[in-house]
PDB file of C-alpha atoms and ligand atoms in Angstrom:
ATOM      1  CA  MET A   1      -0.721  21.919 -15.264  1.00 58.00           C
ATOM      2  CA  ASP A   2       0.586  21.574 -18.856  1.00 84.00           C
ATOM      3  CA  ALA A   3       0.321  18.173 -20.623  1.00 90.00           C
ATOM      4  CA  SER A   4       3.860  17.051 -19.866  1.00 93.00           C
ATOM      5  CA  ASN A   5       3.347  17.611 -16.100  1.00 93.00           C
ATOM      6  CA  ALA A   6       0.152  15.686 -16.290  1.00 94.00           C
ATOM      7  CA  THR A   7       1.865  12.730 -18.079  1.00 95.00           C
ATOM      8  CA  ALA A   8       4.761  12.777 -15.463  1.00 94.00           C
ATOM      9  CA  LEU A   9       2.273  12.561 -12.670  1.00 96.00           C
ATOM     10  CA  GLN A  10       0.251   9.760 -14.311  1.00 97.00           C
ATOM     11  CA  ASN A  11       3.643   7.885 -14.759  1.00 97.00           C
ATOM     12  CA  LEU A  12       4.550   8.383 -11.093  1.00 97.00           C
ATOM     13  CA  LEU A  13       1.152   7.145 -10.040  1.00 98.00           C
ATOM     14  CA  ALA A  14       1.432   4.097 -12.341  1.00 98.00           C
ATOM     15  CA  ARG A  15       4.919   3.273 -10.950  1.00 98.00           C
ATOM     16  CA  ARG A  16       4.070   3.858  -7.183  1.00 98.00           C
ATOM     17  CA  ARG A  17       4.429   0.468  -5.331  1.00 98.00           C
ATOM     18  CA  SER A  18       4.962  -0.453  -1.780  1.00 98.00           C
ATOM     19  CA  VAL A  19       8.630  -1.727  -1.541  1.00 98.00           C
ATOM     20  CA  ARG A  20       9.711  -3.771   1.468  1.00 98.00           C
ATOM     21  CA  ARG A  21      13.107  -5.084   0.382  1.00 98.00           C
ATOM     22  CA  TYR A  22      16.074  -2.730   0.449  1.00 98.00           C
ATOM     23  CA  THR A  23      19.783  -2.878  -0.212  1.00 97.00           C
ATOM     24  CA  GLY A  24      22.065  -1.692   2.643  1.00 97.00           C
ATOM     25  CA  ASP A  25      23.033   1.452   0.672  1.00 98.00           C
ATOM     26  CA  PRO A  26      22.600   4.815   2.069  1.00 98.00           C
ATOM     27  CA  ILE A  27      20.335   7.413   0.570  1.00 98.00           C
ATOM     28  CA  PRO A  28      21.294  11.093  -0.061  1.00 98.00           C
ATOM     29  CA  LEU A  29      20.154  13.633   2.338  1.00 98.00           C
ATOM     30  CA  SER A  30      18.651  15.760  -0.429  1.00 98.00           C
ATOM     31  CA  ALA A  31      16.454  12.837  -1.374  1.00 98.00           C
ATOM     32  CA  VAL A  32      15.254  12.492   2.278  1.00 98.00           C
ATOM     33  CA  LEU A  33      14.551  16.258   2.515  1.00 98.00           C
ATOM     34  CA  ASN A  34      12.526  16.063  -0.915  1.00 98.00           C
ATOM     35  CA  ILE A  35      10.490  13.072   0.634  1.00 98.00           C
ATOM     36  CA  LEU A  36       9.861  14.995   3.886  1.00 98.00           C
ATOM     37  CA  SER A  37       9.014  18.210   2.000  1.00 98.00           C
ATOM     38  CA  ALA A  38       6.516  16.434  -0.067  1.00 98.00           C
ATOM     39  CA  GLY A  39       4.864  15.221   3.103  1.00 98.00           C
ATOM     40  CA  GLN A  40       4.785  18.295   5.180  1.00 98.00           C
ATOM     41  CA  GLY A  41       6.827  21.126   3.492  1.00 98.00           C
ATOM     42  CA  ARG A  42       5.595  24.708   3.756  1.00 98.00           C
ATOM     43  CA  THR A  43       4.417  25.993   0.438  1.00 98.00           C
ATOM     44  CA  SER A  44       2.872  29.397   1.096  1.00 98.00           C
ATOM     45  CA  SER A  45       3.777  32.550   2.914  1.00 97.00           C
ATOM     46  CA  GLU A  46       0.888  31.922   5.354  1.00 96.00           C
ATOM     47  CA  GLY A  47       2.288  28.586   6.375  1.00 97.00           C
ATOM     48  CA  LYS A  48       0.259  26.293   4.196  1.00 98.00           C
ATOM     49  CA  ARG A  49       1.863  22.919   3.416  1.00 98.00           C
ATOM     50  CA  THR A  50       2.051  20.295   0.684  1.00 98.00           C
ATOM     51  CA  ALA A  51      -0.710  18.125   2.158  1.00 98.00           C
ATOM     52  CA  PRO A  52      -4.225  19.470   2.865  1.00 98.00           C
ATOM     53  CA  SER A  53      -5.250  19.962   6.445  1.00 98.00           C
ATOM     54  CA  ALA A  54      -8.871  20.683   7.708  1.00 96.00           C
ATOM     55  CA  HIS A  55      -8.995  24.414   8.995  1.00 97.00           C
ATOM     56  CA  ALA A  56      -5.346  24.492   8.164  1.00 98.00           C
ATOM     57  CA  LEU A  57      -4.790  23.085  11.681  1.00 98.00           C
ATOM     58  CA  TYR A  58      -1.796  20.962  10.970  1.00 98.00           C
ATOM     59  CA  PRO A  59      -1.917  18.452  13.780  1.00 98.00           C
ATOM     60  CA  LEU A  60       0.747  16.223  12.177  1.00 98.00           C
ATOM     61  CA  THR A  61       4.573  16.246  12.729  1.00 98.00           C
ATOM     62  CA  LEU A  62       7.157  14.077  11.116  1.00 98.00           C
ATOM     63  CA  GLY A  63       9.715  12.236  13.236  1.00 98.00           C
ATOM     64  CA  VAL A  64      12.670  10.719  11.237  1.00 98.00           C
ATOM     65  CA  ILE A  65      14.693   7.697  12.290  1.00 97.00           C
ATOM     66  CA  VAL A  66      18.003   7.995  10.397  1.00 97.00           C
ATOM     67  CA  ARG A  67      19.947   4.823   9.882  1.00 97.00           C
ATOM     68  CA  ARG A  68      21.843   5.162   6.613  1.00 98.00           C
ATOM     69  CA  VAL A  69      21.766   8.734   5.029  1.00 98.00           C
ATOM     70  CA  GLU A  70      24.724  10.364   3.357  1.00 98.00           C
ATOM     71  CA  GLY A  71      26.236  13.176   5.519  1.00 94.00           C
ATOM     72  CA  LEU A  72      23.767  12.695   8.590  1.00 96.00           C
ATOM     73  CA  SER A  73      24.524  10.692  11.712  1.00 95.00           C
ATOM     74  CA  PRO A  74      22.224   8.019  12.681  1.00 95.00           C
ATOM     75  CA  GLY A  75      19.548   9.159  15.237  1.00 95.00           C
ATOM     76  CA  PHE A  76      16.052  10.364  15.749  1.00 96.00           C
ATOM     77  CA  TYR A  77      15.214  13.826  14.098  1.00 97.00           C
ATOM     78  CA  ALA A  78      12.268  16.015  13.820  1.00 97.00           C
ATOM     79  CA  PHE A  79      11.387  17.655  10.385  1.00 98.00           C
ATOM     80  CA  GLU A  80      10.814  21.483  10.468  1.00 98.00           C
ATOM     81  CA  PRO A  81       8.254  22.355   7.744  1.00 98.00           C
ATOM     82  CA  ASP A  82       9.224  26.030   7.701  1.00 96.00           C
ATOM     83  CA  SER A  83      12.880  25.570   7.165  1.00 96.00           C
ATOM     84  CA  ALA A  84      12.620  22.102   5.503  1.00 97.00           C
ATOM     85  CA  GLN A  85      15.531  21.022   7.867  1.00 97.00           C
ATOM     86  CA  LEU A  86      16.074  18.193  10.281  1.00 98.00           C
ATOM     87  CA  THR A  87      16.798  18.875  13.955  1.00 97.00           C
ATOM     88  CA  VAL A  88      18.063  16.296  16.339  1.00 95.00           C
ATOM     89  CA  SER A  89      15.139  14.995  18.404  1.00 91.00           C
ATOM     90  CA  GLY A  90      16.414  11.854  20.251  1.00 83.00           C
ATOM     91  CA  PRO A  91      18.953   8.927  20.256  1.00 77.00           C
ATOM     92  CA  SER A  92      19.156   6.094  17.858  1.00 84.00           C
ATOM     93  CA  LEU A  93      16.803   3.211  18.459  1.00 92.00           C
ATOM     94  CA  ALA A  94      18.202  -0.172  19.289  1.00 94.00           C
ATOM     95  CA  ALA A  95      17.841  -2.807  16.628  1.00 95.00           C
ATOM     96  CA  GLY A  96      14.673  -4.796  16.666  1.00 97.00           C
ATOM     97  CA  VAL A  97      12.627  -2.232  18.735  1.00 96.00           C
ATOM     98  CA  LEU A  98      10.374  -1.150  15.703  1.00 97.00           C
ATOM     99  CA  ASN A  99       9.707  -4.707  14.574  1.00 97.00           C
ATOM    100  CA  GLY A 100       9.063  -5.749  18.194  1.00 96.00           C
ATOM    101  CA  ALA A 101       6.242  -3.132  18.394  1.00 97.00           C
ATOM    102  CA  ALA A 102       4.751  -4.248  15.010  1.00 97.00           C
ATOM    103  CA  LEU A 103       1.686  -6.644  14.892  1.00 97.00           C
ATOM    104  CA  GLY A 104       3.411  -8.939  12.381  1.00 97.00           C
ATOM    105  CA  ASP A 105       7.003  -9.665  11.405  1.00 97.00           C
ATOM    106  CA  GLU A 106       7.668  -6.480   9.500  1.00 97.00           C
ATOM    107  CA  THR A 107      11.386  -6.711   8.839  1.00 97.00           C
ATOM    108  CA  TRP A 108      11.428  -3.686   6.502  1.00 98.00           C
ATOM    109  CA  LEU A 109      10.925  -1.520   9.727  1.00 98.00           C
ATOM    110  CA  GLU A 110      14.537  -2.706  10.584  1.00 98.00           C
ATOM    111  CA  ASP A 111      16.058  -2.800   7.084  1.00 97.00           C
ATOM    112  CA  ALA A 112      14.987   0.694   5.945  1.00 98.00           C
ATOM    113  CA  ALA A 113      17.625   3.411   5.603  1.00 98.00           C
ATOM    114  CA  VAL A 114      14.984   5.842   6.951  1.00 98.00           C
ATOM    115  CA  VAL A 115      11.786   5.443   8.820  1.00 98.00           C
ATOM    116  CA  VAL A 116       9.442   8.496   8.876  1.00 98.00           C
ATOM    117  CA  VAL A 117       7.057   8.446  11.884  1.00 98.00           C
ATOM    118  CA  ILE A 118       3.867  10.458  11.168  1.00 98.00           C
ATOM    119  CA  ILE A 119       3.004  11.715  14.633  1.00 98.00           C
ATOM    120  CA  ALA A 120      -0.332  13.295  15.386  1.00 98.00           C
ATOM    121  CA  ASN A 121      -1.750  15.596  18.159  1.00 97.00           C
ATOM    122  CA  ARG A 122      -5.203  13.892  17.966  1.00 94.00           C
ATOM    123  CA  ASP A 123      -6.559  15.721  20.999  1.00 94.00           C
ATOM    124  CA  LEU A 124      -5.935  19.081  19.416  1.00 95.00           C
ATOM    125  CA  ALA A 125      -7.808  18.037  16.280  1.00 95.00           C
ATOM    126  CA  ILE A 126     -10.620  16.427  18.481  1.00 93.00           C
ATOM    127  CA  GLN A 127     -10.970  19.469  20.577  1.00 93.00           C
ATOM    128  CA  HIS A 128     -10.884  21.934  17.579  1.00 94.00           C
ATOM    129  CA  PHE A 129     -13.669  20.017  15.640  1.00 93.00           C
ATOM    130  CA  ALA A 130     -15.742  18.907  18.626  1.00 90.00           C
ATOM    131  CA  GLU A 131     -18.607  21.007  17.485  1.00 88.00           C
ATOM    132  CA  GLN A 132     -18.915  19.460  14.077  1.00 88.00           C
ATOM    133  CA  GLN A 133     -20.654  16.252  15.176  1.00 75.00           C
ATOM    134  CA  ALA A 134     -22.462  14.712  17.973  1.00 58.00           C
ATOM    135  CA  ASP A 135     -19.666  11.859  18.538  1.00 79.00           C
ATOM    136  CA  GLY A 136     -17.046  14.566  18.920  1.00 75.00           C
ATOM    137  CA  LEU A 137     -14.539  12.498  17.229  1.00 85.00           C
ATOM    138  CA  ARG A 138     -14.430  14.028  13.790  1.00 91.00           C
ATOM    139  CA  GLY A 139     -11.077  15.476  14.445  1.00 93.00           C
ATOM    140  CA  ALA A 140      -9.693  11.877  14.837  1.00 92.00           C
ATOM    141  CA  ARG A 141     -10.949  10.988  11.496  1.00 93.00           C
ATOM    142  CA  TYR A 142      -9.425  14.180   9.936  1.00 95.00           C
ATOM    143  CA  VAL A 143      -6.077  13.385  11.463  1.00 96.00           C
ATOM    144  CA  ASP A 144      -6.099   9.941   9.781  1.00 96.00           C
ATOM    145  CA  PHE A 145      -7.242  11.272   6.457  1.00 97.00           C
ATOM    146  CA  GLU A 146      -4.515  13.927   6.502  1.00 98.00           C
ATOM    147  CA  ALA A 147      -1.967  11.334   7.452  1.00 98.00           C
ATOM    148  CA  GLY A 148      -2.980   9.395   4.299  1.00 98.00           C
ATOM    149  CA  ALA A 149      -2.227  12.506   2.210  1.00 98.00           C
ATOM    150  CA  VAL A 150       0.999  12.950   3.664  1.00 98.00           C
ATOM    151  CA  ALA A 151       1.934   9.232   3.079  1.00 98.00           C
ATOM    152  CA  GLN A 152       0.893   9.460  -0.551  1.00 98.00           C
ATOM    153  CA  ASN A 153       2.739  12.654  -1.258  1.00 98.00           C
ATOM    154  CA  MET A 154       5.858  10.832   0.183  1.00 98.00           C
ATOM    155  CA  TYR A 155       5.271   7.703  -1.784  1.00 98.00           C
ATOM    156  CA  LEU A 156       5.180   9.888  -4.968  1.00 98.00           C
ATOM    157  CA  ALA A 157       8.399  11.668  -3.996  1.00 98.00           C
ATOM    158  CA  VAL A 158      10.083   8.359  -3.233  1.00 98.00           C
ATOM    159  CA  THR A 159       8.949   6.909  -6.708  1.00 98.00           C
ATOM    160  CA  ALA A 160      10.267  10.082  -8.403  1.00 98.00           C
ATOM    161  CA  GLN A 161      13.647   9.575  -7.017  1.00 98.00           C
ATOM    162  CA  GLY A 162      13.966   5.739  -7.763  1.00 98.00           C
ATOM    163  CA  LEU A 163      13.701   4.834  -4.124  1.00 98.00           C
ATOM    164  CA  GLY A 164      11.392   2.358  -2.487  1.00 98.00           C
ATOM    165  CA  ALA A 165       8.961   2.791   0.399  1.00 98.00           C
ATOM    166  CA  VAL A 166       6.177   1.216   2.390  1.00 98.00           C
ATOM    167  CA  VAL A 167       3.605   2.623   4.842  1.00 98.00           C
ATOM    168  CA  VAL A 168       3.247   0.519   8.083  1.00 98.00           C
ATOM    169  CA  MET A 169       0.259   1.036  10.368  1.00 98.00           C
ATOM    170  CA  GLY A 170      -0.034  -2.441  11.802  1.00 98.00           C
ATOM    171  CA  PHE A 171       1.685  -1.921  15.201  1.00 98.00           C
ATOM    172  CA  ASP A 172       0.828  -1.893  18.959  1.00 97.00           C
ATOM    173  CA  ASP A 173       0.032   1.845  19.477  1.00 96.00           C
ATOM    174  CA  GLY A 174       1.166   1.872  23.133  1.00 95.00           C
ATOM    175  CA  ALA A 175       4.487   0.106  22.384  1.00 96.00           C
ATOM    176  CA  MET A 176       5.226   2.360  19.430  1.00 95.00           C
ATOM    177  CA  LYS A 177       4.422   5.426  21.431  1.00 95.00           C
ATOM    178  CA  ARG A 178       6.902   4.361  24.332  1.00 94.00           C
ATOM    179  CA  THR A 179       9.485   3.544  21.754  1.00 94.00           C
ATOM    180  CA  PHE A 180       9.499   7.173  20.630  1.00 93.00           C
ATOM    181  CA  GLU A 181       9.080   8.459  24.270  1.00 91.00           C
ATOM    182  CA  LEU A 182       6.064  10.643  23.025  1.00 92.00           C
ATOM    183  CA  ASP A 183       4.171  12.717  25.618  1.00 91.00           C
ATOM    184  CA  GLU A 184       0.413  12.291  26.225  1.00 91.00           C
ATOM    185  CA  THR A 185      -0.441  14.817  23.444  1.00 93.00           C
ATOM    186  CA  ARG A 186       1.197  12.918  20.535  1.00 96.00           C
ATOM    187  CA  GLN A 187       0.567   9.529  19.084  1.00 96.00           C
ATOM    188  CA  PRO A 188       2.250   7.677  16.201  1.00 97.00           C
ATOM    189  CA  VAL A 189      -0.229   7.214  13.170  1.00 98.00           C
ATOM    190  CA  ALA A 190       1.985   5.639  10.584  1.00 98.00           C
ATOM    191  CA  LEU A 191       5.585   4.592   9.979  1.00 98.00           C
ATOM    192  CA  PHE A 192       6.910   5.143   6.395  1.00 98.00           C
ATOM    193  CA  CYS A 193      10.006   2.919   5.629  1.00 98.00           C
ATOM    194  CA  VAL A 194      12.331   4.286   2.837  1.00 98.00           C
ATOM    195  CA  GLY A 195      15.500   2.601   1.270  1.00 98.00           C
ATOM    196  CA  GLN A 196      17.243   1.806  -1.997  1.00 98.00           C
ATOM    197  CA  PRO A 197      14.975  -0.886  -3.544  1.00 98.00           C
ATOM    198  CA  ALA A 198      16.512  -4.335  -3.790  1.00 98.00           C
ATOM    199  CA  VAL A 199      15.567  -5.914  -7.220  1.00 83.00           C
TER     200      VAL A 199
HETATM  201  C1  LIG B 201      -3.806   2.258   5.825  1.00 96.85           C
HETATM  202  C2  LIG B 201      -2.771   1.215   5.286  1.00 96.85           C
HETATM  203  C3  LIG B 201      -2.119   0.505   6.244  1.00 96.85           C
HETATM  204  C4  LIG B 201      -0.971  -0.257   5.836  1.00 96.85           C
HETATM  205  N1  LIG B 201      -0.199  -1.052   6.720  1.00 96.85           N
HETATM  206  C5  LIG B 201       0.685  -1.774   6.328  1.00 96.85           C
HETATM  207  C6  LIG B 201       1.540  -2.598   7.301  1.00 96.85           C
HETATM  208  O1  LIG B 201       1.282  -2.511   8.506  1.00 96.85           O
HETATM  209  N2  LIG B 201       2.505  -3.184   6.747  1.00 96.85           N
HETATM  210  C7  LIG B 201       2.777  -3.295   5.512  1.00 96.85           C
HETATM  211  O2  LIG B 201       3.708  -3.974   5.028  1.00 96.85           O
HETATM  212  N3  LIG B 201       2.064  -2.687   4.469  1.00 96.85           N
HETATM  213  C8  LIG B 201       1.041  -1.869   4.925  1.00 96.85           C
HETATM  214  N4  LIG B 201       0.345  -1.121   4.039  1.00 96.85           N
HETATM  215  C9  LIG B 201       0.670  -1.282   2.569  1.00 96.85           C
HETATM  216  C10 LIG B 201      -0.302  -2.055   1.848  1.00 96.85           C
HETATM  217  O3  LIG B 201      -0.082  -3.466   2.050  1.00 96.85           O
HETATM  218  C11 LIG B 201      -0.025  -1.900   0.318  1.00 96.85           C
HETATM  219  O4  LIG B 201      -0.464  -0.491   0.037  1.00 96.85           O
HETATM  220  C12 LIG B 201      -1.093  -2.747  -0.538  1.00 96.85           C
HETATM  221  O5  LIG B 201      -0.565  -4.106  -0.558  1.00 96.85           O
HETATM  222  C13 LIG B 201      -1.152  -2.290  -2.031  1.00 96.85           C
HETATM  223  O6  LIG B 201       0.131  -2.391  -2.593  1.00 96.85           O
HETATM  224  P1  LIG B 201       0.862  -1.127  -3.292  1.00 96.85           P
HETATM  225  O7  LIG B 201       1.080  -0.070  -2.206  1.00 96.85           O
HETATM  226  O8  LIG B 201       2.213  -1.669  -3.730  1.00 96.85           O
HETATM  227  O9  LIG B 201       0.033  -0.546  -4.280  1.00 96.85           O
HETATM  228  C14 LIG B 201      -0.585  -0.279   4.434  1.00 96.85           C
HETATM  229  C15 LIG B 201      -1.299   0.453   3.601  1.00 96.85           C
HETATM  230  C16 LIG B 201      -2.356   1.251   3.974  1.00 96.85           C
HETATM  231  C17 LIG B 201      -3.085   2.221   2.973  1.00 96.85           C
END
């Protein structure tokens, strides 16, 4: 990394903040794809990604609730790391559903233009790493660690584009899982709200 890249990164890190108040303005599709690519984009010919993953297992996927994105209909999408594209994955969620599954009154879950859902196949990771320690749950720890790297990458991409975001993990696991109609192999780990920051 040359000196100017190092300075740019330091600036981004210094400016990164959790932002919970958004205007009602839409955000560009290109910005959304940049954020998702920062989180889980493919960056190598053998399929490696922007965020590190123990044994390159990649147990995470990104679901995307689109409310206000230029050129994209509202709905629930899945991000495809290999093509860096969104595919339709489900219908729009009713207003209030996300906040209803939160532990506190997290209005930003409803106001955000986009909510990225970091979804894990925790069982895949637990089984894969079962031999690594007696409690057999090392894989679960790895999943949460990896989700943190994904979230930080997305925070930095948000900051670089003048947008605002906050990660939300205080929710009822079962209620949130039902909201997204996830099968038994997939659990929501974190929600990442994105919007135009209200100043
Ligand atoms: C693991 C984790 C869980 C979090 N969960 C929530 C949450 O449920 N709701 C929320 O509004 N913020 C949540 N946050 C954001 C923190 O409140 C925020 O990062 C903290 O206040 C520091 O502020 P900053 O991000 O602006 O530096 C979470 C952050 C982390 C790392």
